[in-house]
């Protein structure tokens, strides 16, 4: 079963690669950024709350994100695997995520053993791309939150709040690092090889 988290700074190619891998393994591509943008466009209560953070390049509060992801993972299409793109993005999200996975149909008497099992049930792809390349890629993308000011903030937010997850998942033997500084096809090939090895 393919269960992967895509980690990496903004502009690393997470969205593009997550989409390709999701299609080839027939699992849903769950991008928290995409779900949030849909909510913003629909002016839903979540969208209205999330918009101010997104416009600044800041992270949307953990509670909102955790609820949103939990609901999405309850969908029937997510019962046989998933690709999470852009979540978790903080250590709190990662810890709460494991707790939520634990709370669905597991053995309460063996939390530690169960936790290890859950950790083993998904891998985390760390797409690595140098900073100068990231900025150039983001500037050429032209999304609403891709202006120079916001980009700087998003990178800073990434290094402060998301990068600690690399160590978090490395310590749990879940991390697979991939060099993302190549063409889309070359990166896809290394990803597929890594995924094949992991399943
Ligand atoms: P992305 O498309 O992944 O770059 O996300 C766009 C924006 O959505 C981010 O800059 C954040 O404001 C917000 N966002 C997406 N995923 C998360 C998350 N897991 N936690 C907090 N904020 C998020």
PDB file of N, CA, C and O in Angstrom, residues 58-123:
ATOM      1  N   UNK A  58       2.292  32.700   6.002  1.00  0.00           N
ATOM      2  CA  UNK A  58       2.396  32.047   7.311  1.00  0.00           C
ATOM      3  C   UNK A  58       1.629  30.726   7.299  1.00  0.00           C
ATOM      4  O   UNK A  58       0.788  30.502   6.432  1.00  0.00           O
ATOM      5  N   UNK A  59       1.883  29.908   8.312  1.00  0.00           N
ATOM      6  CA  UNK A  59       1.153  28.639   8.395  1.00  0.00           C
ATOM      7  C   UNK A  59      -0.225  28.866   9.003  1.00  0.00           C
ATOM      8  O   UNK A  59      -0.393  29.661   9.929  1.00  0.00           O
ATOM      9  N   UNK A  60      -1.191  28.140   8.490  1.00  0.00           N
ATOM     10  CA  UNK A  60      -2.547  28.137   9.044  1.00  0.00           C
ATOM     11  C   UNK A  60      -2.466  27.352  10.369  1.00  0.00           C
ATOM     12  O   UNK A  60      -1.728  26.359  10.444  1.00  0.00           O
ATOM     13  N   UNK A  61      -3.202  27.780  11.424  1.00  0.00           N
ATOM     14  CA  UNK A  61      -3.075  27.104  12.729  1.00  0.00           C
ATOM     15  C   UNK A  61      -3.299  25.583  12.658  1.00  0.00           C
ATOM     16  O   UNK A  61      -4.151  25.100  11.908  1.00  0.00           O
ATOM     17  N   UNK A  62      -2.498  24.885  13.477  1.00  0.00           N
ATOM     18  CA  UNK A  62      -2.507  23.415  13.470  1.00  0.00           C
ATOM     19  C   UNK A  62      -3.899  22.806  13.611  1.00  0.00           C
ATOM     20  O   UNK A  62      -4.231  21.842  12.925  1.00  0.00           O
ATOM     21  N   UNK A  63      -4.742  23.354  14.536  1.00  0.00           N
ATOM     22  CA  UNK A  63      -6.056  22.739  14.792  1.00  0.00           C
ATOM     23  C   UNK A  63      -6.898  22.711  13.517  1.00  0.00           C
ATOM     24  O   UNK A  63      -7.563  21.709  13.222  1.00  0.00           O
ATOM     25  N   UNK A  64      -6.856  23.817  12.773  1.00  0.00           N
ATOM     26  CA  UNK A  64      -7.663  23.884  11.545  1.00  0.00           C
ATOM     27  C   UNK A  64      -7.186  22.838  10.542  1.00  0.00           C
ATOM     28  O   UNK A  64      -7.974  22.147   9.898  1.00  0.00           O
ATOM     29  N   UNK A  65      -5.868  22.735  10.426  1.00  0.00           N
ATOM     30  CA  UNK A  65      -5.285  21.809   9.455  1.00  0.00           C
ATOM     31  C   UNK A  65      -5.572  20.360   9.852  1.00  0.00           C
ATOM     32  O   UNK A  65      -5.939  19.529   9.016  1.00  0.00           O
ATOM     33  N   UNK A  66      -5.429  20.063  11.144  1.00  0.00           N
ATOM     34  CA  UNK A  66      -5.616  18.683  11.601  1.00  0.00           C
ATOM     35  C   UNK A  66      -7.052  18.214  11.367  1.00  0.00           C
ATOM     36  O   UNK A  66      -7.279  17.096  10.905  1.00  0.00           O
ATOM     37  N   UNK A  67      -8.015  19.073  11.645  1.00  0.00           N
ATOM     38  CA  UNK A  67      -9.426  18.725  11.384  1.00  0.00           C
ATOM     39  C   UNK A  67      -9.655  18.454   9.909  1.00  0.00           C
ATOM     40  O   UNK A  67     -10.316  17.490   9.527  1.00  0.00           O
ATOM     41  N   UNK A  68      -9.096  19.351   9.109  1.00  0.00           N
ATOM     42  CA  UNK A  68      -9.283  19.271   7.668  1.00  0.00           C
ATOM     43  C   UNK A  68      -8.695  17.963   7.117  1.00  0.00           C
ATOM     44  O   UNK A  68      -9.335  17.266   6.327  1.00  0.00           O
ATOM     45  N   UNK A  69      -7.487  17.615   7.562  1.00  0.00           N
ATOM     46  CA  UNK A  69      -6.831  16.406   7.065  1.00  0.00           C
ATOM     47  C   UNK A  69      -7.568  15.155   7.555  1.00  0.00           C
ATOM     48  O   UNK A  69      -7.784  14.206   6.802  1.00  0.00           O
ATOM     49  N   UNK A  70      -8.004  15.200   8.816  1.00  0.00           N
ATOM     50  CA  UNK A  70      -8.714  14.033   9.344  1.00  0.00           C
ATOM     51  C   UNK A  70      -9.965  13.745   8.518  1.00  0.00           C
ATOM     52  O   UNK A  70     -10.218  12.610   8.115  1.00  0.00           O
ATOM     53  N   UNK A  71     -10.720  14.818   8.234  1.00  0.00           N
ATOM     54  CA  UNK A  71     -11.940  14.639   7.430  1.00  0.00           C
ATOM     55  C   UNK A  71     -11.607  14.063   6.065  1.00  0.00           C
ATOM     56  O   UNK A  71     -12.268  13.158   5.572  1.00  0.00           O
ATOM     57  N   UNK A  72     -10.548  14.603   5.456  1.00  0.00           N
ATOM     58  CA  UNK A  72     -10.193  14.147   4.108  1.00  0.00           C
ATOM     59  C   UNK A  72      -9.785  12.671   4.110  1.00  0.00           C
ATOM     60  O   UNK A  72     -10.103  11.923   3.191  1.00  0.00           O
ATOM     61  N   UNK A  73      -9.082  12.260   5.167  1.00  0.00           N
ATOM     62  CA  UNK A  73      -8.600  10.874   5.217  1.00  0.00           C
ATOM     63  C   UNK A  73      -9.710   9.879   5.538  1.00  0.00           C
ATOM     64  O   UNK A  73      -9.542   8.672   5.384  1.00  0.00           O
ATOM     65  N   UNK A  74     -10.865  10.409   5.983  1.00  0.00           N
ATOM     66  CA  UNK A  74     -12.006   9.526   6.236  1.00  0.00           C
ATOM     67  C   UNK A  74     -12.753   9.167   4.945  1.00  0.00           C
ATOM     68  O   UNK A  74     -13.570   8.261   4.928  1.00  0.00           O
ATOM     69  N   UNK A  75     -12.467   9.902   3.871  1.00  0.00           N
ATOM     70  CA  UNK A  75     -13.125   9.596   2.589  1.00  0.00           C
ATOM     71  C   UNK A  75     -12.793   8.178   2.137  1.00  0.00           C
ATOM     72  O   UNK A  75     -11.678   7.711   2.349  1.00  0.00           O
ATOM     73  N   UNK A  76     -13.783   7.495   1.508  1.00  0.00           N
ATOM     74  CA  UNK A  76     -13.536   6.122   1.059  1.00  0.00           C
ATOM     75  C   UNK A  76     -12.293   5.994   0.168  1.00  0.00           C
ATOM     76  O   UNK A  76     -11.572   4.997   0.249  1.00  0.00           O
ATOM     77  N   UNK A  77     -12.021   7.006  -0.644  1.00  0.00           N
ATOM     78  CA  UNK A  77     -10.893   6.875  -1.580  1.00  0.00           C
ATOM     79  C   UNK A  77      -9.539   6.840  -0.874  1.00  0.00           C
ATOM     80  O   UNK A  77      -8.529   6.495  -1.482  1.00  0.00           O
ATOM     81  N   UNK A  78      -9.507   7.203   0.402  1.00  0.00           N
ATOM     82  CA  UNK A  78      -8.220   7.254   1.113  1.00  0.00           C
ATOM     83  C   UNK A  78      -7.969   6.020   1.969  1.00  0.00           C
ATOM     84  O   UNK A  78      -7.021   5.983   2.745  1.00  0.00           O
ATOM     85  N   UNK A  79      -8.820   4.996   1.793  1.00  0.00           N
ATOM     86  CA  UNK A  79      -8.681   3.831   2.678  1.00  0.00           C
ATOM     87  C   UNK A  79      -7.602   2.846   2.211  1.00  0.00           C
ATOM     88  O   UNK A  79      -7.167   1.993   2.969  1.00  0.00           O
ATOM     89  N   UNK A  80      -7.168   3.003   0.958  1.00  0.00           N
ATOM     90  CA  UNK A  80      -6.146   2.066   0.463  1.00  0.00           C
ATOM     91  C   UNK A  80      -4.856   2.763   0.055  1.00  0.00           C
ATOM     92  O   UNK A  80      -4.181   2.344  -0.884  1.00  0.00           O
ATOM     93  N   UNK A  81      -4.546   3.821   0.770  1.00  0.00           N
ATOM     94  CA  UNK A  81      -3.304   4.542   0.485  1.00  0.00           C
ATOM     95  C   UNK A  81      -3.565   6.003   0.194  1.00  0.00           C
ATOM     96  O   UNK A  81      -4.715   6.402  -0.058  1.00  0.00           O
ATOM     97  N   UNK A  82      -2.518   6.786   0.267  1.00  0.00           N
ATOM     98  CA  UNK A  82      -2.626   8.213   0.010  1.00  0.00           C
ATOM     99  C   UNK A  82      -1.248   8.827  -0.178  1.00  0.00           C
ATOM    100  O   UNK A  82      -0.235   8.232   0.205  1.00  0.00           O
ATOM    101  N   UNK A  83      -1.256   9.995  -0.800  1.00  0.00           N
ATOM    102  CA  UNK A  83      -0.048  10.813  -0.859  1.00  0.00           C
ATOM    103  C   UNK A  83      -0.406  12.136  -0.205  1.00  0.00           C
ATOM    104  O   UNK A  83      -1.311  12.838  -0.674  1.00  0.00           O
ATOM    105  N   UNK A  84       0.257  12.453   0.871  1.00  0.00           N
ATOM    106  CA  UNK A  84       0.022  13.730   1.541  1.00  0.00           C
ATOM    107  C   UNK A  84       1.073  14.727   1.082  1.00  0.00           C
ATOM    108  O   UNK A  84       2.277  14.467   1.183  1.00  0.00           O
ATOM    109  N   UNK A  85       0.611  15.854   0.567  1.00  0.00           N
ATOM    110  CA  UNK A  85       1.520  16.862   0.009  1.00  0.00           C
ATOM    111  C   UNK A  85       1.327  18.161   0.797  1.00  0.00           C
ATOM    112  O   UNK A  85       0.265  18.768   0.745  1.00  0.00           O
ATOM    113  N   UNK A  86       2.351  18.522   1.582  1.00  0.00           N
ATOM    114  CA  UNK A  86       2.262  19.764   2.352  1.00  0.00           C
ATOM    115  C   UNK A  86       1.747  19.567   3.769  1.00  0.00           C
ATOM    116  O   UNK A  86       1.467  20.526   4.471  1.00  0.00           O
ATOM    117  N   UNK A  87       1.615  18.336   4.196  1.00  0.00           N
ATOM    118  CA  UNK A  87       1.214  17.998   5.563  1.00  0.00           C
ATOM    119  C   UNK A  87       1.948  16.741   5.972  1.00  0.00           C
ATOM    120  O   UNK A  87       2.018  15.817   5.171  1.00  0.00           O
ATOM    121  N   UNK A  88       2.434  16.613   7.209  1.00  0.00           N
ATOM    122  CA  UNK A  88       2.528  17.638   8.248  1.00  0.00           C
ATOM    123  C   UNK A  88       3.588  18.695   7.925  1.00  0.00           C
ATOM    124  O   UNK A  88       4.522  18.440   7.196  1.00  0.00           O
ATOM    125  N   UNK A  89       3.401  19.873   8.511  1.00  0.00           N
ATOM    126  CA  UNK A  89       4.333  20.965   8.290  1.00  0.00           C
ATOM    127  C   UNK A  89       4.915  21.496   9.599  1.00  0.00           C
ATOM    128  O   UNK A  89       5.731  22.408   9.584  1.00  0.00           O
ATOM    129  N   UNK A  90       4.467  20.941  10.716  1.00  0.00           N
ATOM    130  CA  UNK A  90       5.042  21.304  12.014  1.00  0.00           C
ATOM    131  C   UNK A  90       5.187  20.006  12.816  1.00  0.00           C
ATOM    132  O   UNK A  90       4.501  19.012  12.511  1.00  0.00           O
ATOM    133  N   UNK A  91       6.050  20.047  13.842  1.00  0.00           N
ATOM    134  CA  UNK A  91       6.220  18.858  14.676  1.00  0.00           C
ATOM    135  C   UNK A  91       4.897  18.523  15.373  1.00  0.00           C
ATOM    136  O   UNK A  91       4.520  17.354  15.482  1.00  0.00           O
ATOM    137  N   UNK A  92       4.157  19.556  15.800  1.00  0.00           N
ATOM    138  CA  UNK A  92       2.845  19.302  16.428  1.00  0.00           C
ATOM    139  C   UNK A  92       1.929  18.549  15.469  1.00  0.00           C
ATOM    140  O   UNK A  92       1.278  17.574  15.854  1.00  0.00           O
ATOM    141  N   UNK A  93       1.877  18.997  14.230  1.00  0.00           N
ATOM    142  CA  UNK A  93       1.025  18.296  13.251  1.00  0.00           C
ATOM    143  C   UNK A  93       1.462  16.842  13.108  1.00  0.00           C
ATOM    144  O   UNK A  93       0.630  15.932  13.051  1.00  0.00           O
ATOM    145  N   UNK A  94       2.773  16.610  13.075  1.00  0.00           N
ATOM    146  CA  UNK A  94       3.281  15.238  12.904  1.00  0.00           C
ATOM    147  C   UNK A  94       2.899  14.372  14.097  1.00  0.00           C
ATOM    148  O   UNK A  94       2.475  13.221  13.938  1.00  0.00           O
ATOM    149  N   UNK A  95       3.023  14.932  15.302  1.00  0.00           N
ATOM    150  CA  UNK A  95       2.691  14.154  16.504  1.00  0.00           C
ATOM    151  C   UNK A  95       1.196  13.864  16.580  1.00  0.00           C
ATOM    152  O   UNK A  95       0.769  12.751  16.876  1.00  0.00           O
ATOM    153  N   UNK A  96       0.403  14.886  16.308  1.00  0.00           N
ATOM    154  CA  UNK A  96      -1.055  14.711  16.354  1.00  0.00           C
ATOM    155  C   UNK A  96      -1.530  13.756  15.266  1.00  0.00           C
ATOM    156  O   UNK A  96      -2.488  13.016  15.453  1.00  0.00           O
ATOM    157  N   UNK A  97      -0.842  13.804  14.138  1.00  0.00           N
ATOM    158  CA  UNK A  97      -1.203  12.928  13.023  1.00  0.00           C
ATOM    159  C   UNK A  97      -1.041  11.462  13.434  1.00  0.00           C
ATOM    160  O   UNK A  97      -1.923  10.641  13.203  1.00  0.00           O
ATOM    161  N   UNK A  98       0.086  11.129  14.070  1.00  0.00           N
ATOM    162  CA  UNK A  98       0.302   9.756  14.533  1.00  0.00           C
ATOM    163  C   UNK A  98      -0.785   9.381  15.544  1.00  0.00           C
ATOM    164  O   UNK A  98      -1.342   8.283  15.497  1.00  0.00           O
ATOM    165  N   UNK A  99      -1.123  10.330  16.446  1.00  0.00           N
ATOM    166  CA  UNK A  99      -2.167  10.035  17.448  1.00  0.00           C
ATOM    167  C   UNK A  99      -3.494   9.741  16.769  1.00  0.00           C
ATOM    168  O   UNK A  99      -4.237   8.854  17.171  1.00  0.00           O
ATOM    169  N   UNK A 100      -3.805  10.522  15.733  1.00  0.00           N
ATOM    170  CA  UNK A 100      -5.077  10.302  15.045  1.00  0.00           C
ATOM    171  C   UNK A 100      -5.078   8.974  14.314  1.00  0.00           C
ATOM    172  O   UNK A 100      -6.072   8.245  14.316  1.00  0.00           O
ATOM    173  N   UNK A 101      -3.957   8.641  13.713  1.00  0.00           N
ATOM    174  CA  UNK A 101      -3.881   7.338  13.038  1.00  0.00           C
ATOM    175  C   UNK A 101      -4.036   6.222  14.071  1.00  0.00           C
ATOM    176  O   UNK A 101      -4.672   5.208  13.820  1.00  0.00           O
ATOM    177  N   UNK A 102      -3.435   6.455  15.251  1.00  0.00           N
ATOM    178  CA  UNK A 102      -3.518   5.467  16.331  1.00  0.00           C
ATOM    179  C   UNK A 102      -4.929   5.273  16.835  1.00  0.00           C
ATOM    180  O   UNK A 102      -5.324   4.173  17.205  1.00  0.00           O
ATOM    181  N   UNK A 103      -5.687   6.376  16.884  1.00  0.00           N
ATOM    182  CA  UNK A 103      -7.019   6.305  17.488  1.00  0.00           C
ATOM    183  C   UNK A 103      -8.012   5.576  16.595  1.00  0.00           C
ATOM    184  O   UNK A 103      -9.106   5.256  17.033  1.00  0.00           O
ATOM    185  N   UNK A 104      -7.621   5.296  15.350  1.00  0.00           N
ATOM    186  CA  UNK A 104      -8.546   4.567  14.485  1.00  0.00           C
ATOM    187  C   UNK A 104      -8.183   3.085  14.422  1.00  0.00           C
ATOM    188  O   UNK A 104      -7.249   2.688  13.755  1.00  0.00           O
ATOM    189  N   UNK A 105      -8.952   2.308  15.200  1.00  0.00           N
ATOM    190  CA  UNK A 105      -8.860   0.853  15.156  1.00  0.00           C
ATOM    191  C   UNK A 105      -7.527   0.235  15.520  1.00  0.00           C
ATOM    192  O   UNK A 105      -6.963  -0.523  14.747  1.00  0.00           O
ATOM    193  N   UNK A 106      -6.996   0.564  16.686  1.00  0.00           N
ATOM    194  CA  UNK A 106      -5.762  -0.094  17.102  1.00  0.00           C
ATOM    195  C   UNK A 106      -5.888  -0.598  18.535  1.00  0.00           C
ATOM    196  O   UNK A 106      -6.854  -0.316  19.228  1.00  0.00           O
ATOM    197  N   UNK A 107      -4.867  -1.291  18.954  1.00  0.00           N
ATOM    198  CA  UNK A 107      -4.851  -1.922  20.262  1.00  0.00           C
ATOM    199  C   UNK A 107      -4.412  -0.948  21.357  1.00  0.00           C
ATOM    200  O   UNK A 107      -3.261  -0.536  21.404  1.00  0.00           O
ATOM    201  N   UNK A 108      -5.334  -0.608  22.236  1.00  0.00           N
ATOM    202  CA  UNK A 108      -5.046   0.403  23.252  1.00  0.00           C
ATOM    203  C   UNK A 108      -3.984  -0.028  24.269  1.00  0.00           C
ATOM    204  O   UNK A 108      -3.359   0.794  24.912  1.00  0.00           O
ATOM    205  N   UNK A 109      -3.813  -1.349  24.435  1.00  0.00           N
ATOM    206  CA  UNK A 109      -2.876  -1.819  25.456  1.00  0.00           C
ATOM    207  C   UNK A 109      -1.416  -1.772  25.035  1.00  0.00           C
ATOM    208  O   UNK A 109      -0.523  -1.973  25.831  1.00  0.00           O
ATOM    209  N   UNK A 110      -1.199  -1.513  23.786  1.00  0.00           N
ATOM    210  CA  UNK A 110       0.189  -1.560  23.301  1.00  0.00           C
ATOM    211  C   UNK A 110       0.496  -0.306  22.486  1.00  0.00           C
ATOM    212  O   UNK A 110       0.855  -0.387  21.314  1.00  0.00           O
ATOM    213  N   UNK A 111       0.359   0.859  23.132  1.00  0.00           N
ATOM    214  CA  UNK A 111       0.506   2.123  22.404  1.00  0.00           C
ATOM    215  C   UNK A 111       1.874   2.239  21.734  1.00  0.00           C
ATOM    216  O   UNK A 111       1.969   2.663  20.586  1.00  0.00           O
ATOM    217  N   UNK A 112       2.933   1.816  22.466  1.00  0.00           N
ATOM    218  CA  UNK A 112       4.277   1.974  21.894  1.00  0.00           C
ATOM    219  C   UNK A 112       4.466   1.124  20.648  1.00  0.00           C
ATOM    220  O   UNK A 112       4.933   1.589  19.618  1.00  0.00           O
ATOM    221  N   UNK A 113       4.055  -0.132  20.782  1.00  0.00           N
ATOM    222  CA  UNK A 113       4.159  -1.041  19.650  1.00  0.00           C
ATOM    223  C   UNK A 113       3.317  -0.555  18.489  1.00  0.00           C
ATOM    224  O   UNK A 113       3.740  -0.588  17.331  1.00  0.00           O
ATOM    225  N   UNK A 114       2.133  -0.064  18.819  1.00  0.00           N
ATOM    226  CA  UNK A 114       1.231   0.434  17.775  1.00  0.00           C
ATOM    227  C   UNK A 114       1.833   1.655  17.092  1.00  0.00           C
ATOM    228  O   UNK A 114       1.741   1.820  15.893  1.00  0.00           O
ATOM    229  N   UNK A 115       2.461   2.513  17.911  1.00  0.00           N
ATOM    230  CA  UNK A 115       3.033   3.732  17.359  1.00  0.00           C
ATOM    231  C   UNK A 115       4.134   3.389  16.351  1.00  0.00           C
ATOM    232  O   UNK A 115       4.227   3.986  15.289  1.00  0.00           O
ATOM    233  N   UNK A 116       4.943   2.400  16.713  1.00  0.00           N
ATOM    234  CA  UNK A 116       6.016   1.986  15.811  1.00  0.00           C
ATOM    235  C   UNK A 116       5.426   1.421  14.515  1.00  0.00           C
ATOM    236  O   UNK A 116       5.918   1.702  13.425  1.00  0.00           O
ATOM    237  N   UNK A 117       4.330   0.668  14.664  1.00  0.00           N
ATOM    238  CA  UNK A 117       3.684   0.094  13.478  1.00  0.00           C
ATOM    239  C   UNK A 117       3.167   1.195  12.555  1.00  0.00           C
ATOM    240  O   UNK A 117       3.307   1.134  11.348  1.00  0.00           O
ATOM    241  N   UNK A 118       2.534   2.216  13.166  1.00  0.00           N
ATOM    242  CA  UNK A 118       2.003   3.323  12.382  1.00  0.00           C
ATOM    243  C   UNK A 118       3.150   4.038  11.664  1.00  0.00           C
ATOM    244  O   UNK A 118       3.063   4.343  10.481  1.00  0.00           O
ATOM    245  N   UNK A 119       4.249   4.272  12.398  1.00  0.00           N
ATOM    246  CA  UNK A 119       5.389   4.936  11.784  1.00  0.00           C
ATOM    247  C   UNK A 119       5.887   4.135  10.596  1.00  0.00           C
ATOM    248  O   UNK A 119       6.269   4.682   9.574  1.00  0.00           O
ATOM    249  N   UNK A 120       5.900   2.801  10.757  1.00  0.00           N
ATOM    250  CA  UNK A 120       6.374   1.973   9.651  1.00  0.00           C
ATOM    251  C   UNK A 120       5.403   1.933   8.490  1.00  0.00           C
ATOM    252  O   UNK A 120       5.749   1.501   7.405  1.00  0.00           O
ATOM    253  N   UNK A 121       4.175   2.385   8.730  1.00  0.00           N
ATOM    254  CA  UNK A 121       3.173   2.237   7.677  1.00  0.00           C
ATOM    255  C   UNK A 121       3.255   3.329   6.618  1.00  0.00           C
ATOM    256  O   UNK A 121       2.624   3.235   5.593  1.00  0.00           O
ATOM    257  N   UNK A 122       4.027   4.378   6.864  1.00  0.00           N
ATOM    258  CA  UNK A 122       4.205   5.356   5.782  1.00  0.00           C
ATOM    259  C   UNK A 122       5.631   5.887   5.752  1.00  0.00           C
ATOM    260  O   UNK A 122       6.322   5.905   6.760  1.00  0.00           O
ATOM    261  N   UNK A 123       6.065   6.290   4.555  1.00  0.00           N
ATOM    262  CA  UNK A 123       7.388   6.886   4.390  1.00  0.00           C
ATOM    263  C   UNK A 123       7.263   8.364   4.072  1.00  0.00           C
ATOM    264  O   UNK A 123       6.209   8.833   3.653  1.00  0.00           O
TER     265      UNK A 123
END
